[in-house]
XYZ file of C-alpha atoms in Angstrom:
473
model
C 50.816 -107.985 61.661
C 49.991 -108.603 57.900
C 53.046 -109.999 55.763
C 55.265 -107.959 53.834
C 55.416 -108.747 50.177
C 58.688 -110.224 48.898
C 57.972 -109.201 45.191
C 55.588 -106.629 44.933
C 53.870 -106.824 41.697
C 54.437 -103.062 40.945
C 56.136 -100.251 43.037
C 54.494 -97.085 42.313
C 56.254 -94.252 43.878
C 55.039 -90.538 44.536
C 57.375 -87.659 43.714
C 56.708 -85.027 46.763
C 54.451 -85.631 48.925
C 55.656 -83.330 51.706
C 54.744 -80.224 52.714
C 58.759 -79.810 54.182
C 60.254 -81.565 50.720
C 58.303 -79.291 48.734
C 59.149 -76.438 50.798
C 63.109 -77.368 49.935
C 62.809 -78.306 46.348
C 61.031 -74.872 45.639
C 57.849 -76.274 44.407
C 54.047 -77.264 45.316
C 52.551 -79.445 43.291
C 48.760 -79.176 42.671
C 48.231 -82.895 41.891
C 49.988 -85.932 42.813
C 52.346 -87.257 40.425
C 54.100 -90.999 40.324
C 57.213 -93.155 38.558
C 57.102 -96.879 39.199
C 60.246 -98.891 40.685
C 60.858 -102.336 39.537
C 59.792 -105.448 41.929
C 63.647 -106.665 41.810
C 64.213 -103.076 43.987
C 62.836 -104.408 46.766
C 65.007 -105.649 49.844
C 64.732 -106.720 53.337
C 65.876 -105.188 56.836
C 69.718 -105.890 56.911
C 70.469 -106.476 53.351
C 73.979 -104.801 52.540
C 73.378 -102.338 49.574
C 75.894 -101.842 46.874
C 76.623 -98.068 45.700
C 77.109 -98.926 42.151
C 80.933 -98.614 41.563
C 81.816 -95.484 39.771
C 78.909 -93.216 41.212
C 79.126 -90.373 44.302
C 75.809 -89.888 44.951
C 73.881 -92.641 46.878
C 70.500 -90.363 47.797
C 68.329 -92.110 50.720
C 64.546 -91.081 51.238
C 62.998 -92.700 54.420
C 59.275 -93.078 53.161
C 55.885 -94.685 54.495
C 55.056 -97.525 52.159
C 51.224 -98.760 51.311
C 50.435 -102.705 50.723
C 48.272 -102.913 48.575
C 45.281 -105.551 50.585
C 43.065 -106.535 47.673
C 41.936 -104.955 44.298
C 41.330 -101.360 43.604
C 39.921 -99.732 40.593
C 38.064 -96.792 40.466
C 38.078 -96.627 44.108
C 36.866 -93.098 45.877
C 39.046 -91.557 48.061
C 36.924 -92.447 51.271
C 36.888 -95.875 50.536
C 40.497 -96.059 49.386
C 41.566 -96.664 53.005
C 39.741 -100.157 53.312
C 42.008 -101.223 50.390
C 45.043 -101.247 52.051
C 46.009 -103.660 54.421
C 49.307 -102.329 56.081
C 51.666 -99.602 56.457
C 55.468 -100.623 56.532
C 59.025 -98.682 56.285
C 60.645 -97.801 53.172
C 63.767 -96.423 51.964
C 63.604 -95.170 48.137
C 67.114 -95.162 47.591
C 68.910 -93.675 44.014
C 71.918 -92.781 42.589
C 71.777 -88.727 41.605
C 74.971 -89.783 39.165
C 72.207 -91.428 37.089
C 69.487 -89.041 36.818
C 70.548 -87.185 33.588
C 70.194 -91.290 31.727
C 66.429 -91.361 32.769
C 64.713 -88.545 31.170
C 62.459 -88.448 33.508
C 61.838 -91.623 34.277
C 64.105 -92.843 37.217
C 64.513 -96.280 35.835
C 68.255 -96.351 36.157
C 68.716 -93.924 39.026
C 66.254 -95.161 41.335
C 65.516 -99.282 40.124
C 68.882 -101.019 41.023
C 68.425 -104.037 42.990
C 68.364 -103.270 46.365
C 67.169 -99.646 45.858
C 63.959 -100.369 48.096
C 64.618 -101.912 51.264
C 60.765 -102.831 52.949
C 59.976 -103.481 56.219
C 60.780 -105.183 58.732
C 57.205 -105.183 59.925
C 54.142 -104.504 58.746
C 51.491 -102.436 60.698
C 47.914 -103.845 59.898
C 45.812 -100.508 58.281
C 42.940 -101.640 60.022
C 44.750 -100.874 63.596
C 46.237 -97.543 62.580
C 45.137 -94.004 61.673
C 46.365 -93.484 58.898
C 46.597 -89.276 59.837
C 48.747 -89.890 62.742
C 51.745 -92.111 61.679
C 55.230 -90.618 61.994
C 58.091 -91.555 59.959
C 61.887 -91.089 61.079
C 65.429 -92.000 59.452
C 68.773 -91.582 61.157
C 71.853 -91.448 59.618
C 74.556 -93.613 61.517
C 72.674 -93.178 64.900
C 71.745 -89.339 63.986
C 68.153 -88.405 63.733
C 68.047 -86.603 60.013
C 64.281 -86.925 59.210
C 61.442 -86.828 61.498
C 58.082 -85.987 60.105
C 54.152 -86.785 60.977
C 51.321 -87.622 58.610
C 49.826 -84.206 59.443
C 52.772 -82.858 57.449
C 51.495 -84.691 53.844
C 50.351 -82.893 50.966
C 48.457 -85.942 49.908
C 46.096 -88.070 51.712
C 46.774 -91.631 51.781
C 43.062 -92.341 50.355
C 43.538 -90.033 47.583
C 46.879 -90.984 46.282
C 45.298 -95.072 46.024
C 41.686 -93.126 44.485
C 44.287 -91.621 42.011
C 46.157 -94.231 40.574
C 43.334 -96.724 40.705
C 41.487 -94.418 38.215
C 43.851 -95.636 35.410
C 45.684 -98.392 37.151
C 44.069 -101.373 38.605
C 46.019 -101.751 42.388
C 46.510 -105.120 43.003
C 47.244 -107.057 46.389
C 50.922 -107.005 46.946
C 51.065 -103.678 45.168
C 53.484 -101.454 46.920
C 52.743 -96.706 47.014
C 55.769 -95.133 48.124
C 53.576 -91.659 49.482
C 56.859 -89.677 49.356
C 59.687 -88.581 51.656
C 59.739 -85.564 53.870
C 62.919 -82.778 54.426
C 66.155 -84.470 55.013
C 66.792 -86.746 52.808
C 70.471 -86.985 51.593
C 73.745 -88.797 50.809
C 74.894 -92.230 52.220
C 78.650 -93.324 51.563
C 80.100 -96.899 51.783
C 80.540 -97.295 55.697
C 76.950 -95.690 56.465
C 73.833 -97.301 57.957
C 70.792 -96.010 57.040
C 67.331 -96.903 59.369
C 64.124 -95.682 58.530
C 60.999 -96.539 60.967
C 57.353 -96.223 61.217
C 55.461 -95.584 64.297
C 52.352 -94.983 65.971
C 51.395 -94.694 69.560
C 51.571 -98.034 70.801
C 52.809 -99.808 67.669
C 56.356 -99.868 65.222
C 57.720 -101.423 62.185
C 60.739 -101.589 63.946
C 63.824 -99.769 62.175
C 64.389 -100.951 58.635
C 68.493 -100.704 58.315
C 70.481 -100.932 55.149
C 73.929 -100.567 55.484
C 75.964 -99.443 52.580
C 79.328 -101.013 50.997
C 81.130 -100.103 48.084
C 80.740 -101.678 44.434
C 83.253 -103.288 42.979
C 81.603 -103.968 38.978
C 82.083 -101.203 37.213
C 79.307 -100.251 34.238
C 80.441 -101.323 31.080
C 80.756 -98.832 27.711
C 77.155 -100.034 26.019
C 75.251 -97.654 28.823
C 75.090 -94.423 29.901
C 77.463 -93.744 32.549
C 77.739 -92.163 35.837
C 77.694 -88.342 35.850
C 77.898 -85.903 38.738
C 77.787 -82.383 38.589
C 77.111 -79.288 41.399
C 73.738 -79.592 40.660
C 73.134 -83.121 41.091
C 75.607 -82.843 44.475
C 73.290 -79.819 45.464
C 69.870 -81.712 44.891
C 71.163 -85.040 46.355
C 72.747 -83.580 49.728
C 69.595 -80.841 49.868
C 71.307 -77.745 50.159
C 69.211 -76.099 47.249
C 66.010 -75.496 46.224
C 64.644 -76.287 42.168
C 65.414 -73.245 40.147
C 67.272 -70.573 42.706
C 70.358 -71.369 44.692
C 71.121 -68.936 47.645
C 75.138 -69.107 46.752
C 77.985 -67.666 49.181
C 78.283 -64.820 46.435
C 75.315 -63.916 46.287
C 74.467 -64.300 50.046
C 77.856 -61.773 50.215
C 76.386 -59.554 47.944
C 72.937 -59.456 49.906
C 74.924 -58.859 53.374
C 77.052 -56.149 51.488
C 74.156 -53.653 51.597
C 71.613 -52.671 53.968
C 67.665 -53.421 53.859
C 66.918 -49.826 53.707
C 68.593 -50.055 49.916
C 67.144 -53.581 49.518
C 63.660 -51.599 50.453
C 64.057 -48.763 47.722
C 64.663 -51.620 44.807
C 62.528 -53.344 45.301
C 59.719 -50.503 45.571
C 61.404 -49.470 42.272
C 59.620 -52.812 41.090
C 56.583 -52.351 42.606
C 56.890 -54.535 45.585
C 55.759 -52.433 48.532
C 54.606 -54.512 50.876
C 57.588 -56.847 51.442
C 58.623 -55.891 54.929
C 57.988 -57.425 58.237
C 57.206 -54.735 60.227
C 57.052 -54.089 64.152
C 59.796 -56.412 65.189
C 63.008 -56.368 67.431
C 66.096 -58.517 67.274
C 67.953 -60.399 69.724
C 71.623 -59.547 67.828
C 70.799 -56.089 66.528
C 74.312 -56.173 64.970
C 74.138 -59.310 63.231
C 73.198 -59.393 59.361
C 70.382 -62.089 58.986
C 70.033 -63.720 55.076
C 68.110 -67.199 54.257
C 65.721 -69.060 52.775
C 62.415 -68.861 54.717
C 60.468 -71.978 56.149
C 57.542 -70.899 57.449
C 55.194 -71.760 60.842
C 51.762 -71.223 61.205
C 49.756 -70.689 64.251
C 45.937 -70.493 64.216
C 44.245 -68.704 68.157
C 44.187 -70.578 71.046
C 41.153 -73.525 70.842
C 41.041 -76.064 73.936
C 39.712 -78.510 71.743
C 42.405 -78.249 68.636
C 44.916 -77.662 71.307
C 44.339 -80.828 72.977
C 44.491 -82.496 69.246
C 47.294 -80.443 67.962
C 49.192 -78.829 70.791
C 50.890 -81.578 72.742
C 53.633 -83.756 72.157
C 55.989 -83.573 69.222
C 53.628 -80.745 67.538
C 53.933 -78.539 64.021
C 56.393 -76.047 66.251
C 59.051 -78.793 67.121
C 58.646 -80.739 63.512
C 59.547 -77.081 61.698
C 62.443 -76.658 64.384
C 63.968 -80.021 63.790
C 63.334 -79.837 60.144
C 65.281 -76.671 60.107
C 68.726 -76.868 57.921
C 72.023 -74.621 57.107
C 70.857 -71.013 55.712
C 67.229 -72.005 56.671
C 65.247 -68.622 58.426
C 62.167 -69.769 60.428
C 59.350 -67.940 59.784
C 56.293 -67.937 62.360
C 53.021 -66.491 61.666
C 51.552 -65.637 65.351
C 48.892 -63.002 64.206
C 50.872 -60.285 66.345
C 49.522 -61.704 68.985
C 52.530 -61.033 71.983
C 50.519 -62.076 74.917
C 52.946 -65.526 75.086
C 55.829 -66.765 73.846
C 56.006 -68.639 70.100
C 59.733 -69.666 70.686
C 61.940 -69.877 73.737
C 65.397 -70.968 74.621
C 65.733 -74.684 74.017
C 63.770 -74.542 70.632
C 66.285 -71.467 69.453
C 68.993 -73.631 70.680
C 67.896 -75.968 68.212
C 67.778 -74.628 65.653
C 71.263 -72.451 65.926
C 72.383 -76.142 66.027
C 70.656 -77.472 63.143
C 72.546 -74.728 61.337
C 69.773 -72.798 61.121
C 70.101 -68.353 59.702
C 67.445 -67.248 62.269
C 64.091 -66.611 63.672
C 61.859 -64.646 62.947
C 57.740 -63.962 64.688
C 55.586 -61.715 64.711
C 54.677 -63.074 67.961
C 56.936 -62.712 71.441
C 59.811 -64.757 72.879
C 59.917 -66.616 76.093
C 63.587 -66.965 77.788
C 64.066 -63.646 76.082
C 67.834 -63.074 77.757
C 68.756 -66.487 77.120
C 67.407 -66.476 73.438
C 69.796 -63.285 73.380
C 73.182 -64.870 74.504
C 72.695 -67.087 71.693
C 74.722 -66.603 68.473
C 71.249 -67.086 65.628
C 69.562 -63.639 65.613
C 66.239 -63.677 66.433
C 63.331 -61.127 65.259
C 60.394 -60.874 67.345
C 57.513 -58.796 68.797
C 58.722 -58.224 71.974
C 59.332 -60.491 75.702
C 56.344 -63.044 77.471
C 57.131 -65.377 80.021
C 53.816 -67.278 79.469
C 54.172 -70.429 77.290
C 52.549 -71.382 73.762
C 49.555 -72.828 74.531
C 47.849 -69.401 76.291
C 47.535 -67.724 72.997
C 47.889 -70.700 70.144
C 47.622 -73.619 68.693
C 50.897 -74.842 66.343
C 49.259 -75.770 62.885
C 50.897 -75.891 59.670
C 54.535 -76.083 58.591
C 55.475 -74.424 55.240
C 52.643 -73.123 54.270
C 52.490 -69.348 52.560
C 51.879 -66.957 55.637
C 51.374 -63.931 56.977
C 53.973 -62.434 59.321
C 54.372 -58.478 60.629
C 51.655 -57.733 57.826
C 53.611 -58.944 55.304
C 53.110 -62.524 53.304
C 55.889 -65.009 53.138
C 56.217 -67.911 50.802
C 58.776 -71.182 51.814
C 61.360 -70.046 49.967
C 61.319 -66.550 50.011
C 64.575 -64.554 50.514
C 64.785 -63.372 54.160
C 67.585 -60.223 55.218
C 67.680 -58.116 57.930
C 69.544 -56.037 60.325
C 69.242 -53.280 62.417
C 66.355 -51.308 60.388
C 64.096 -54.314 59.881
C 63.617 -57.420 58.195
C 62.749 -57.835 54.271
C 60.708 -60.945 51.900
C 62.155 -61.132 48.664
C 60.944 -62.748 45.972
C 63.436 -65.589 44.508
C 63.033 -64.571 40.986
C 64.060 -60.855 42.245
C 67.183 -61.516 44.247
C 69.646 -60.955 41.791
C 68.404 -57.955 39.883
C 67.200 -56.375 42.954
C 71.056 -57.149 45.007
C 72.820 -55.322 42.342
C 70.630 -52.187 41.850
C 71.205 -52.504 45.246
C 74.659 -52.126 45.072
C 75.111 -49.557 42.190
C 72.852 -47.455 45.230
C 75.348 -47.568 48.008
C 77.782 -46.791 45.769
C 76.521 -43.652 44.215
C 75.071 -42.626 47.651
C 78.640 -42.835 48.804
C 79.977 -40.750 46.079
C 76.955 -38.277 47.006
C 77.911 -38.243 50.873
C 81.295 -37.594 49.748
C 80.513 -34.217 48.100
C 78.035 -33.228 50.815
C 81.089 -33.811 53.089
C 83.260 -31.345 50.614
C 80.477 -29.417 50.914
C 78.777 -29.298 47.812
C 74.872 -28.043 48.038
C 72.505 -31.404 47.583
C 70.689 -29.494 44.897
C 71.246 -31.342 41.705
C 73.462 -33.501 43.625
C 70.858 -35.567 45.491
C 69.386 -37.000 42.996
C 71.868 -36.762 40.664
C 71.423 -34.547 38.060
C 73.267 -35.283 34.018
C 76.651 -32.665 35.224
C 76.853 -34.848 38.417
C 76.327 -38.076 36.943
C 79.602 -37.269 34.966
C 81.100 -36.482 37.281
C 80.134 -39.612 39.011
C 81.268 -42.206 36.154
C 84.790 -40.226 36.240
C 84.886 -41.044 40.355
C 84.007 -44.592 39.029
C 86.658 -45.210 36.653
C 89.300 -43.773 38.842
C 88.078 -46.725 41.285
């Protein structure tokens, strides 16, 4: 083992470097970008942190940490690597109360002492591979991140070729590469572990347990702030820029996708429906945010690399949250199964909306009896490696002919299953609406019956007579 650095002479850390964090904070960045920590951050395994008395939100972010082995500048990223000389656990903790104080800079909200825990062993970089580390952090005992190397945005080499091209790296130096989905709130009471692994070799669990602080700030500062956005961003239940709310989740469940359908042709989006599928709970109303799955044909050599073990299909199940929809692109290929009855399972109990493939469904009855709907291709009993090899986890995709973004909107119910476009949700709910309810004014006379000439579409006489049936409602 190489030695862990006791004060780093810089902390540089990366803002998203997951594929699954990006996927939940609504963006994909095209380049790498960075805020530094101070070396008075750092802390060992087992060192009590304070949450600083007077805030609420305490964020934890179990992250793979780079030592820095000797000096880098203007280093390429192949030969990045060979500067390095270990991998250990991190935890880049910060206090969400604070953020609106940094302008952008996370001093306050993320460089309190104690606010990087390291450790508690090193793994030497010349032992590992550096594209087949996994990271995980539990939450008292529960597992609430999991993630694998494969799952970066950023190689390792190219985030040290980046920052050396400006910044000489010096030994010591500590890269935070970023922190995948999961990452949330820790109270006074909580332990927090994060770990590193790699077959045959651990940095054993870093653990920070949290107490309460009892030093207030003092006037001559900003202080503490928390508001439903910082609560939403710090426990993860939103996405940057669009918030699926219980209103507007009510709305979209209020109408049917065959409206949905019609607006959003109105606005020229025509090929937003998944197309060819069945569901498992044809009278359940399915609405989310999607996270999407990619599988690539069946290769015995990628298969053998890719296909075993805790693979892209399991990460994107456990990385599933509340109101998340599960989105699999399987080619239409239904000659096996892309999802069966303990990986559903899962992901009704991570709180997950619902599943939906292009693809088929193994366990098919028991998939059924469960309460998430599932939207599929049709029944195979044969198991995921006959047809496919599980590849990349929210990535934009192609599923039922129709391309899906992480993010998207996802509803459906008995006539099919929709993508819509975040920006479009709103407008496109309450044309929506203002349908149904003129189309139920229209049965209503067709009922009485009233000829559907003029009537269906409305022409100017009816449409006065439809505002009068409005204000009388």
């Amino acid at each position: 083992m190489t030695s862990l650095p006791q004060r780093p002479g810089k902390i540089i850390a990366l803002h998203i470097g997951y594929r699954s964090r990006a996927a939940q904070r609504g963006r994909l960045p095209e380049q790498p970008s960075y805020f530094l920590k101070p070396p008075t951050s750092v802390a060992a395994s087992g060192a009590v942190l304070e949450r600083p008395a007077g805030t609420e939100l305490l964020g934890f972010e179990g992250e793979i940490a780079l030592v820095i082995g000797r000096t880098a500048r203007r280093v390429t990223p192949e030969e990045a690597w060979s500067y390095v000389s270990g991998v250990t656990a991190a935890n880049d903790f910060g206090v969400y109360d604070l953020r609106y104080a940094d302008k952008g800079s996370n001093l306050r909200s993320k460089g309190g002492d104690g606010f990087t825990p390291l450790g508690p062993a090193v793994l030497p970089a010349a032992d590992v591979d550096p594209s087949a580390l996994r990271l995980r952090t539990w939450l008292n005992g529960e597992l609430v991140q999991e993630d694998t190397t494969a799952g970066l945005l950023f190689g390792f080499g190219r985030l040290v070729a980046d920052l050396s091209q400006l910044i000489t790296l010096e030994p010591g130096d500590v890269v935070l590469t970023g922190t995948p989905a999961g990452a949330s709130v820790a109270v006074p009471g909580d332990v927090v572990e994060v770990e590193v692994d790699t077959p045959g070799r651990t940095t054993g669990k870093l653990v920070t347990p949290i107490a309460e602080g009892t030093v207030p700030f003092g006037p001559f500062g900003a202080l503490p702030r928390a508001d439903e956005k910082q609560r939403a961003d710090a426990y993860g239940t939103t996405e940057a820029g669009f918030e699926l709310t219980p209103e507007l989740r009510e709305k979209l469940e209020s109408v049917g996708t065959a409206t949905l359908s019609a607006q959003l042709r109105k606005r020229g989006c025509n090929a937003v429906s998944i197309d060819g599928l069945t569901s498992t709970r044809p009278g359940t109303r399915l609405t989310g945010r999607a996270r999407t799955l990619r599988y690539l044909p069946y290769r015995e050599d990628l298969f053998r690399e890719h296909g075993g073990g805790y693979n892209a299909q399991k990460r994107a199940i456990d990385s599933l949250g509340p109101g998340d929809v599960l989105v699999m692109e399987a080619r239409g290929e239904r000659g096996t199964g892309t999802v069966g009855d303990i990986l559903a399972l899962r992901a009704q109990v991570r709180g997950a909306a619902g599943i939906v493939t292009d693809g088929g469904v193994r366990d098919l009855a028991a998939v059924s009896a469960l309460a998430i709907p599932a939207y599929h291709a049709g029944p195979h009993p044969a198991v995921l490696g006959r047809r496919h090899v599980p590849w990349d986890v929210d990535v934009a995709i192609a599923c039922g002919g129709a391309a899906v973004c992480p993010g998207d909107v996802i509803v459906g119910d008995g006539d099919g299953v929709l993508v819509i476009p975040p920006d479009l949700v709103e407008e496109v709910v309450d044309a929506a609406i203002e349908q149904e309810r003129q189309e139920t004014f229209i049965a209503e006379q067709v009922a009485a019956g009233e000829r559907v000439e003029g009537l269906y579409p409305m022409d100017e006489h009816w449409r006065g007579r439809y505002a009068a049936w409005r204000a009388k409602r």
